[in-house]
XYZ file of C-alpha atoms in Angstrom:
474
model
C -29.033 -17.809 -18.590
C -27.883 -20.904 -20.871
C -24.293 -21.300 -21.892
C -25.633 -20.573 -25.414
C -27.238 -17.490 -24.419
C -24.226 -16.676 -22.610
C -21.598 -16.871 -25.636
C -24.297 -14.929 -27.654
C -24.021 -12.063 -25.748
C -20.459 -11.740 -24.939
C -19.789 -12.276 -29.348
C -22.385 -9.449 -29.469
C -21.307 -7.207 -26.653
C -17.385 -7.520 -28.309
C -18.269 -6.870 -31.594
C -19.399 -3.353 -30.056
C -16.693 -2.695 -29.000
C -15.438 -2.514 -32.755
C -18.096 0.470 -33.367
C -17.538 3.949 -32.112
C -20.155 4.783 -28.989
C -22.423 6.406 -30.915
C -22.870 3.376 -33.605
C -23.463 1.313 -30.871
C -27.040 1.354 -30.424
C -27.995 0.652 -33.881
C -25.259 -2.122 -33.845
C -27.168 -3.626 -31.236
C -30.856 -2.921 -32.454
C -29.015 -5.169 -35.997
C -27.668 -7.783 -33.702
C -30.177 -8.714 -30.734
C -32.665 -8.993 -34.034
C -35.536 -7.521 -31.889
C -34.215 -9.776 -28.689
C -35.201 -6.503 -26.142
C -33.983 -8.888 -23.038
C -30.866 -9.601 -24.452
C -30.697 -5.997 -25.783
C -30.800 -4.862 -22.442
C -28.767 -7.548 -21.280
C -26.225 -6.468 -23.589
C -26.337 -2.830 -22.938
C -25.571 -3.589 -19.091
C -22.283 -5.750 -20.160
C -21.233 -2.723 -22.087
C -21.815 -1.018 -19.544
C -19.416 -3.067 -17.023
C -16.558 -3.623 -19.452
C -16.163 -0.197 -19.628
C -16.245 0.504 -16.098
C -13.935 -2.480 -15.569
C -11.845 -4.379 -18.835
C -11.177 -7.283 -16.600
C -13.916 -7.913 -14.576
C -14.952 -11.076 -15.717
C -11.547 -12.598 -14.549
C -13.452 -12.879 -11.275
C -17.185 -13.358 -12.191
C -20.377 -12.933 -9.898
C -21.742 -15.706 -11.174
C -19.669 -19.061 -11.859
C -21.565 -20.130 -15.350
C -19.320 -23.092 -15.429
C -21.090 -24.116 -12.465
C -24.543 -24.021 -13.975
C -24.294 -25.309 -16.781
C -20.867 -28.136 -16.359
C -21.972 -30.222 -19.133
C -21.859 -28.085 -21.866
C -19.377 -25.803 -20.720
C -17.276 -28.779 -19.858
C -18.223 -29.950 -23.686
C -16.371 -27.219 -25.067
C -13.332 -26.135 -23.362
C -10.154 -28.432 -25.109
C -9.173 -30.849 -23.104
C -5.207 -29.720 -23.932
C -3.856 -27.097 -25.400
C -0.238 -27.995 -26.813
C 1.731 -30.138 -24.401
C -0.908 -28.386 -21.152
C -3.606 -30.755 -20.051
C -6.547 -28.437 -19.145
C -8.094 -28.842 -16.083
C -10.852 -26.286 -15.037
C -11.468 -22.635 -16.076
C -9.974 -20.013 -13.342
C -11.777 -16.642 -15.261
C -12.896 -14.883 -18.045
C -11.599 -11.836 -19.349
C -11.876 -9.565 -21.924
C -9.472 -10.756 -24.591
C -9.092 -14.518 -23.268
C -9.723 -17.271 -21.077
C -7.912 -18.606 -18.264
C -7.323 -22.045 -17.317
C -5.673 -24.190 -14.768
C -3.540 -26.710 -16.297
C -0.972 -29.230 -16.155
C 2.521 -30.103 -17.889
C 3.279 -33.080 -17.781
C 6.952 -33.923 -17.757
C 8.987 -37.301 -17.204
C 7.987 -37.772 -13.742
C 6.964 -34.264 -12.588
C 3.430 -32.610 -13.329
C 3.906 -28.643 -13.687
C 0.786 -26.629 -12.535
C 0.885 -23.474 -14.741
C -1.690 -20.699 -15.408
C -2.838 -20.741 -19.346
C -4.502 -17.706 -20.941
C -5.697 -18.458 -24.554
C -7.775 -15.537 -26.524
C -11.168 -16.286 -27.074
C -12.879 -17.329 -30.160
C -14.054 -14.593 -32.319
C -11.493 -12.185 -30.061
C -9.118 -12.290 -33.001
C -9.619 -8.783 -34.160
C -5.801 -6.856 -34.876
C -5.853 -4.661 -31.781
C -7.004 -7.340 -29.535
C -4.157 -9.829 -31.036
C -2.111 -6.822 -30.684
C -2.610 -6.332 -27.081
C -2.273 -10.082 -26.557
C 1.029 -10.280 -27.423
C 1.932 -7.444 -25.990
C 0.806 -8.360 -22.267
C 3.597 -11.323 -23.687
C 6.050 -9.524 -24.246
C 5.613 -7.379 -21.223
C 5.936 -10.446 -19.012
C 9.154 -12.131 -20.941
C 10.757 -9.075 -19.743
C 10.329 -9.116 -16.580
C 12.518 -10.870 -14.111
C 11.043 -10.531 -10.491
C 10.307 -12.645 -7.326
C 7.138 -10.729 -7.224
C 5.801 -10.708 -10.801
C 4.070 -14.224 -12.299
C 6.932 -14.909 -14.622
C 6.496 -15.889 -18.198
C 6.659 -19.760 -18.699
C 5.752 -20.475 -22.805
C 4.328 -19.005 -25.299
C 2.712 -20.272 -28.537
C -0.501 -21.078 -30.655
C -3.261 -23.732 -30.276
C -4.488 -25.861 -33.021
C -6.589 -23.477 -34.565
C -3.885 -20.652 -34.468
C -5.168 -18.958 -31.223
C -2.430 -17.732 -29.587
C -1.830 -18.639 -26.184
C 0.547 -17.750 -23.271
C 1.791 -19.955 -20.065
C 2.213 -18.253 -16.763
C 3.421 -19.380 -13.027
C -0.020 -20.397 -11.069
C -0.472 -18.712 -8.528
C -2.449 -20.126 -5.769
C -3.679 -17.454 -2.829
C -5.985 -14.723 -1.646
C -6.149 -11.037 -3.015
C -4.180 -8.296 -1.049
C -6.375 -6.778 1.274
C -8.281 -10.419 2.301
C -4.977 -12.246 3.148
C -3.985 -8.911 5.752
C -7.613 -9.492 7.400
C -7.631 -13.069 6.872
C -4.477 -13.462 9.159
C -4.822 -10.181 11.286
C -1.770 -8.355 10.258
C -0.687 -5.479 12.531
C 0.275 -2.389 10.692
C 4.402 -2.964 10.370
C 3.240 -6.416 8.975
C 1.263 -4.790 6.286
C 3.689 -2.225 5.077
C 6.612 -4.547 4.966
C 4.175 -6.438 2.561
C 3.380 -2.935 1.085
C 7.122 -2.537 0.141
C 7.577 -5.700 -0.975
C 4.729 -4.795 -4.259
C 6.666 -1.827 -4.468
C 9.850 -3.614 -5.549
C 7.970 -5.770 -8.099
C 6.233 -2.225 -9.479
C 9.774 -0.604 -9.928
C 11.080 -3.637 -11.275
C 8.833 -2.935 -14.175
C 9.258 0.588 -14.378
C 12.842 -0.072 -14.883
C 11.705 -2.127 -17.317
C 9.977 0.730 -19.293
C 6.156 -0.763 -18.253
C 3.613 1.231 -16.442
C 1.218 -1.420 -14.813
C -1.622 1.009 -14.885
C -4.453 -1.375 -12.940
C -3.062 -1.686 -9.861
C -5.712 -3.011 -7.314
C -5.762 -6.244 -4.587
C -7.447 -8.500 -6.932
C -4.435 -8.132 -9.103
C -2.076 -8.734 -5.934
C -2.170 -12.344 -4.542
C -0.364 -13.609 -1.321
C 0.407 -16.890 -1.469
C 0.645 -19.251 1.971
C 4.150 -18.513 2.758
C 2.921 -14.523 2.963
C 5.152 -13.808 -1.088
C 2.661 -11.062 -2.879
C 3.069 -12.215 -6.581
C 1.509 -9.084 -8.323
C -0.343 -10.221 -11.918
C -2.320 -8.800 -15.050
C -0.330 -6.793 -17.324
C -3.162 -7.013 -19.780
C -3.867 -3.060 -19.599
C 0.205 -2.257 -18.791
C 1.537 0.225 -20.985
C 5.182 0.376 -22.709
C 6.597 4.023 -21.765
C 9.570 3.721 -24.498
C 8.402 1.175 -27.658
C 11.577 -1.292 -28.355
C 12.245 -3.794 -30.431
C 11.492 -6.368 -27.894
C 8.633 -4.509 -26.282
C 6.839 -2.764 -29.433
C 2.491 -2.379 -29.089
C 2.516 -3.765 -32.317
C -0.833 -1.960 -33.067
C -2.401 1.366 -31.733
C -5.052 1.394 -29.242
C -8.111 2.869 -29.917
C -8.973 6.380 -28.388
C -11.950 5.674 -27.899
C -11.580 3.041 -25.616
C -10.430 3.481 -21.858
C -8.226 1.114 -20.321
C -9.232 1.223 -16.538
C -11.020 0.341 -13.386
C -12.752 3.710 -12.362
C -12.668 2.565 -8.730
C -8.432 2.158 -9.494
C -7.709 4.931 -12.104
C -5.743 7.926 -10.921
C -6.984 11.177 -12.314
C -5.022 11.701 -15.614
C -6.200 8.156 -16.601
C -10.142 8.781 -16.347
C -9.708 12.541 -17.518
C -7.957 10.533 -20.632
C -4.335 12.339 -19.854
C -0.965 10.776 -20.272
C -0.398 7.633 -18.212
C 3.201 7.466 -16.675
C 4.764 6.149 -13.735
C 3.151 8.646 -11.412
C -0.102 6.711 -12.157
C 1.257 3.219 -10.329
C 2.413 6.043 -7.489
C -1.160 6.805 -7.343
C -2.168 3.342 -7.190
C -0.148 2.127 -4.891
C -1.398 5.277 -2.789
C -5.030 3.348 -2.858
C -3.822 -0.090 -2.158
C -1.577 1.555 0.667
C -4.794 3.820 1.699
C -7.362 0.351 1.583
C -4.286 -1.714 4.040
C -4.436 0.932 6.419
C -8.026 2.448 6.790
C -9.959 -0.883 5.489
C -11.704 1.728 2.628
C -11.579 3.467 -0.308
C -10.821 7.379 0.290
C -13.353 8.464 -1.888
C -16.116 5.789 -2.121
C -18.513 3.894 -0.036
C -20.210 1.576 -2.522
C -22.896 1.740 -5.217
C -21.764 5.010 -7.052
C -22.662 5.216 -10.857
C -19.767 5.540 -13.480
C -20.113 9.567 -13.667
C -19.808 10.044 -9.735
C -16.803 7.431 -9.178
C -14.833 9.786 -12.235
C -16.096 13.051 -10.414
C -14.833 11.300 -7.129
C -11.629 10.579 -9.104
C -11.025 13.595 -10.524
C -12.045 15.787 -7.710
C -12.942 15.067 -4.225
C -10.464 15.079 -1.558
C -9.060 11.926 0.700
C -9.744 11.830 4.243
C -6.781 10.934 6.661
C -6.571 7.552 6.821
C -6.165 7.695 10.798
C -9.820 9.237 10.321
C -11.160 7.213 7.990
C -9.892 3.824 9.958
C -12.300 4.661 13.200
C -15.514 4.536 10.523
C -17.373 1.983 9.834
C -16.229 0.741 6.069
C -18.801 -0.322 3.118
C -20.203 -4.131 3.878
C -19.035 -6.335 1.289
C -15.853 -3.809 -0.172
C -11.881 -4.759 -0.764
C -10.500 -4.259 2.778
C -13.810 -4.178 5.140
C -12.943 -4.995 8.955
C -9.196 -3.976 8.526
C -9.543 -1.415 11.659
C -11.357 -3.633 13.701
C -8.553 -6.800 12.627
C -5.285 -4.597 13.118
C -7.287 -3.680 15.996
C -8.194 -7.813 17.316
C -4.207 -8.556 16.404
C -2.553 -5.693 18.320
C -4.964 -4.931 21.288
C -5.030 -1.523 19.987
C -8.603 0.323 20.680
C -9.793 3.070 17.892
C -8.131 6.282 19.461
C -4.675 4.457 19.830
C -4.785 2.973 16.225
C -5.511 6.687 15.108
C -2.482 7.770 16.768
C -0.603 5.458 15.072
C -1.924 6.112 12.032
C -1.752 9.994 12.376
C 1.260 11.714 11.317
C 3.872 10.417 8.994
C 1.409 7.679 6.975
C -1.103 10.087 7.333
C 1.335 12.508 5.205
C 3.101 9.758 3.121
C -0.505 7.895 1.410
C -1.801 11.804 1.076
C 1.093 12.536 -1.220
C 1.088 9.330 -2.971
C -3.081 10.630 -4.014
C -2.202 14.024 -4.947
C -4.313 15.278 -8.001
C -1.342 16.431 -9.831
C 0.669 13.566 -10.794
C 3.870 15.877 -10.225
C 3.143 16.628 -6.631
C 3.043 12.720 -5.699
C 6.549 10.960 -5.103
C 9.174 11.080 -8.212
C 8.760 7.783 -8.434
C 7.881 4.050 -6.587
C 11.224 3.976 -4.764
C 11.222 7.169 -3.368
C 7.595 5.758 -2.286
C 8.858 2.834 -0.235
C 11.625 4.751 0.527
C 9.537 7.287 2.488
C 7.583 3.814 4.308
C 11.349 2.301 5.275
C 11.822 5.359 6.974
C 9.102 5.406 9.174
C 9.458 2.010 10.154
C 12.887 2.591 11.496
C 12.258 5.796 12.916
C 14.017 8.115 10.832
C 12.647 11.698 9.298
C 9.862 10.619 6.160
C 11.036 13.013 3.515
C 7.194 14.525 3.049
C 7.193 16.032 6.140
C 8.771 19.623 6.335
C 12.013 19.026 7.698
C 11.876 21.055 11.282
C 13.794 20.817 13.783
C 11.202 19.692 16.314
C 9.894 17.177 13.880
C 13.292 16.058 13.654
C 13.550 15.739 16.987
C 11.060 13.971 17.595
C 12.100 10.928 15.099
C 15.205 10.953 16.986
C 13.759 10.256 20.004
C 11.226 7.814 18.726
C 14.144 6.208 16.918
C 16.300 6.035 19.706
C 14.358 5.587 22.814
C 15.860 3.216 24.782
C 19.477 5.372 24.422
C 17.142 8.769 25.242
C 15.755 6.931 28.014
C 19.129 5.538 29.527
C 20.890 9.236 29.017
C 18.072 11.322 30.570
C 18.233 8.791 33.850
C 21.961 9.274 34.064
C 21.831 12.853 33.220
C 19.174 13.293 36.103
C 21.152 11.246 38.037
C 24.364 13.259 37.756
C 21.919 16.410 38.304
C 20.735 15.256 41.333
C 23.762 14.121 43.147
C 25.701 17.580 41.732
C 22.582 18.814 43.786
C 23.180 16.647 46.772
C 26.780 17.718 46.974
C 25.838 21.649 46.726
C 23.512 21.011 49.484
C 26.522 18.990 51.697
C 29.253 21.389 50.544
C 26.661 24.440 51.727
C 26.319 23.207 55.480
C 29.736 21.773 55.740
C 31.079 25.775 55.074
C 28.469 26.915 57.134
C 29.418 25.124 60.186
C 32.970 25.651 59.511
C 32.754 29.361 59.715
C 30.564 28.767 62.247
C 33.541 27.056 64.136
C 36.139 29.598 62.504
C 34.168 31.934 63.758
C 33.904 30.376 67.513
C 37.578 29.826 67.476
C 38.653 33.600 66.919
C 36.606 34.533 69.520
C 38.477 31.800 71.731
C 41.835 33.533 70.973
C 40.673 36.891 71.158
C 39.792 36.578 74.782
C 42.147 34.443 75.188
C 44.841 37.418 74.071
C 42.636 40.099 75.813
C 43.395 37.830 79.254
C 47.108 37.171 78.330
C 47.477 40.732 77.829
C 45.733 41.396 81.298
C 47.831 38.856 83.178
C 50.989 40.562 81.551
C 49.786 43.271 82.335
C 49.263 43.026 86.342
C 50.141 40.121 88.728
C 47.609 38.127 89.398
C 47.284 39.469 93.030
C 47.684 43.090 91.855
C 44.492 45.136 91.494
C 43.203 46.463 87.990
C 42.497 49.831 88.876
C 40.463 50.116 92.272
C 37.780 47.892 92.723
C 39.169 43.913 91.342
C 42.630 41.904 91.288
C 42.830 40.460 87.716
C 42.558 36.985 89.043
C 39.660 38.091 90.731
C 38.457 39.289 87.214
């Protein structure tokens, strides 16, 4: 396909989106003008952006690559004070860009989204400066921070944001074999930056690995507010124009229940995501999926088929080619740790903690992202999760995992002390036997001792005792 071609069908496929599902078909029969490839064509973008808003931030096939002259031709060579240099994706709303600010003698690598050309419509402007205004208020070491904000030339608005320059989640853990404590202390780290924005009043709502990039130095910076939505409208952070109904913000694979069954979204929907990305760092799958399901049976997955344990699920083979594949067998190259010990480890309290984070009912997951990581802090230190019913064998056992070297060192010394109390019994046992024994051997000594004092008292000693013996004879 031609860059031409290409532009065609995304202005067509767009303007669709204006028209309610129904109208659509007509709308295209009108605008393909009897085109049936690029009808069809059309019909399968359609298709995709609903299944996924922002999936051509990472396109299958670079265009830019096939065609570099033209495509080269028309993107701006700067925007404001930002020297463009190559196109990083293409989204729904916008394009982004790689670029430069140049400034005395420093040069500024930045991250430029601008909306597309014939994007302008009210709601998409709307949401535009929204996603703006959801990143000038946030303030975190693990969010892209806002950097400018203004209008090209032609009055597109356009927004500036730190470049980030690493791999998605799930590739950087496999990429550099990370053992299991290595990928939840990552894990907590994106669930800081998510609370952050919930503090904030923002529900992030597309929480997924391509939205969660680790940088060299091992910092997640977590990115794309584009579908985030403001729980409490202020001032500062006001949608500015209502989003159609009829439109779903989502990636099926990603949604949580309530979003694909079109319920409210709250916070409980980044628990549930965050349950997924926890579920994909630990079992190297999705819970539901293995690849190549239509629309209707990833929502009926969604909605209501249940998660296998992820110390089950981690001893399977996952999906070639999916977020996360090889994450069992990696953990399992990094920490020498065959299948049936990496299910062990597995088993128990992250078994219980990722389970409740993919409840069904958003008010049986955790209250809220904190009490999330909260519940991972605690069993990386050893200490009761607060999922688990709180027994006192299960309590007991933490204890003992938490403090095994101090179990360890008191049991020795207790069986220590038990065996040399036993020792001593045994000793003390003999040493009164013998000495009754001798008590025993020295009463009979003075007994006949006294029965012959009393007989030589008795008689002389050349007398006779009665009329057979003299006592000394006796």
């Amino acid at each position: 396909m031609d860059a031409a071609r290409w532009e065609r069908l995304e202005q067509i496929c767009f303007a669709a989106l204006d028209h309610e599902p129904p109208a659509r078909p007509a709308f295209l029969d009108r605008a393909c003008e009897g085109d049936e490839g690029l009808a069809r064509e059309a019909r399968e973008l359609l298709n995709q952006l609903e299944r996924d808003p922002a999936f051509l931030e990472h396109p299958v096939v670079d265009l830019t690559s096939l065609v570099p002259a033209a495509d080269d031709a028309r993107m701006p060579e700067a925007i404001g004070p930002y020297r463009l240099i190559r196109r990083l994706g293409r989204g729904g709303m916008g394009d982004v860009f790689l670029a430069v600010r140049a400034a005395e003698d420093i040069e500024q690598r930045v991250a430029l989204k601008l909306i597309r050309r014939g994007m302008d419509t009210d709601e998409v402007l709307g949401r535009f400066r929204l996603e703006r205004r959801i990143l000038a208020s946030l303030h975190h070491a693990n969010i892209a921070p806002l950097l400018d904000a203004a209008a090209a030339d032609d009055g597109r608005p356009y927004f500036v944001m730190e470049y980030v320059e690493g791999l998605p989640l799930t590739d950087y853990c496999d990429r550099h074999r990370l053992g299991i404590p290595e990928r939840l202390a990552l894990f907590q780290t994106i669930c800081g930056a998510v609370q952050h924005a919930h503090q904030n009043l923002v529900v992030h709502r597309d929480l997924k690995p391509s939205n969660i990039l680790v940088t060299a130095d091992g910092i997640p910076k977590l990115l794309d507010f584009g579908i985030g939505k403001v729980l409490a409208p202020t001032e500062a952070l006001s949608p500015g124009v209502e989003t159609r109904t009829d439109i779903r913000l989502l990636t099926p694979e990603y949604a949580a229940p309530e979003q694909v069954a079109g319920g409210p979204v709250t916070t409980a929907t980044d628990v549930y995501g965050l349950g997924l990305l926890l579920y994909h760092l630990l079992a190297g799958r999705h819970p539901y999926l293995s690849g190549g399901e239509s629309i209707e049976e990833i929502e009926r997955a969604v909605r209501e088929a249940e998660p296998e344990r992820p110390s089950t699920a981690v001893t399977r083979a996952p999906p070639p080619g999916k977020p996360g594949a090889g994450t069992a067998q990696v953990i399992g190259e990094r920490r020498g740790t065959d299948p049936t010990r990496l299910r062990r480890l597995l088993s128990g309290d992250l078994d219980t903690i990722v389970l409740k984070a993919l409840r069904k009912e958003p008010d049986r997951r955790y209250p809220s992202v904190a009490a999330l990581a909260d519940d991972v802090a605690r069993h990386l230190t050893g200490r009761p999760v607060a999922a688990r019913p709180d027994t006192l064998g299960y309590r007991a056992r933490t204890f003992v995992r938490r403090n095994a070297a101090a179990v360890a060192i008191t049991t020795i010394a207790f069986l220590a002390l038990g065996a040399t109390t036993v020792v001593t019994l045994v000793q003390s046992a003999r040493v009164a036997r013998e000495s009754a024994r001798a008590i025993s051997e020295r009463d009979k000594a003075v007994e006949v001792r006294g029965f012959l004092m009393e007989m030589f008292g008795a008689t002389g000693a050349n007398q006779a005792v009665g009329d057979t013996v003299t006592a000394r004879r006796l």
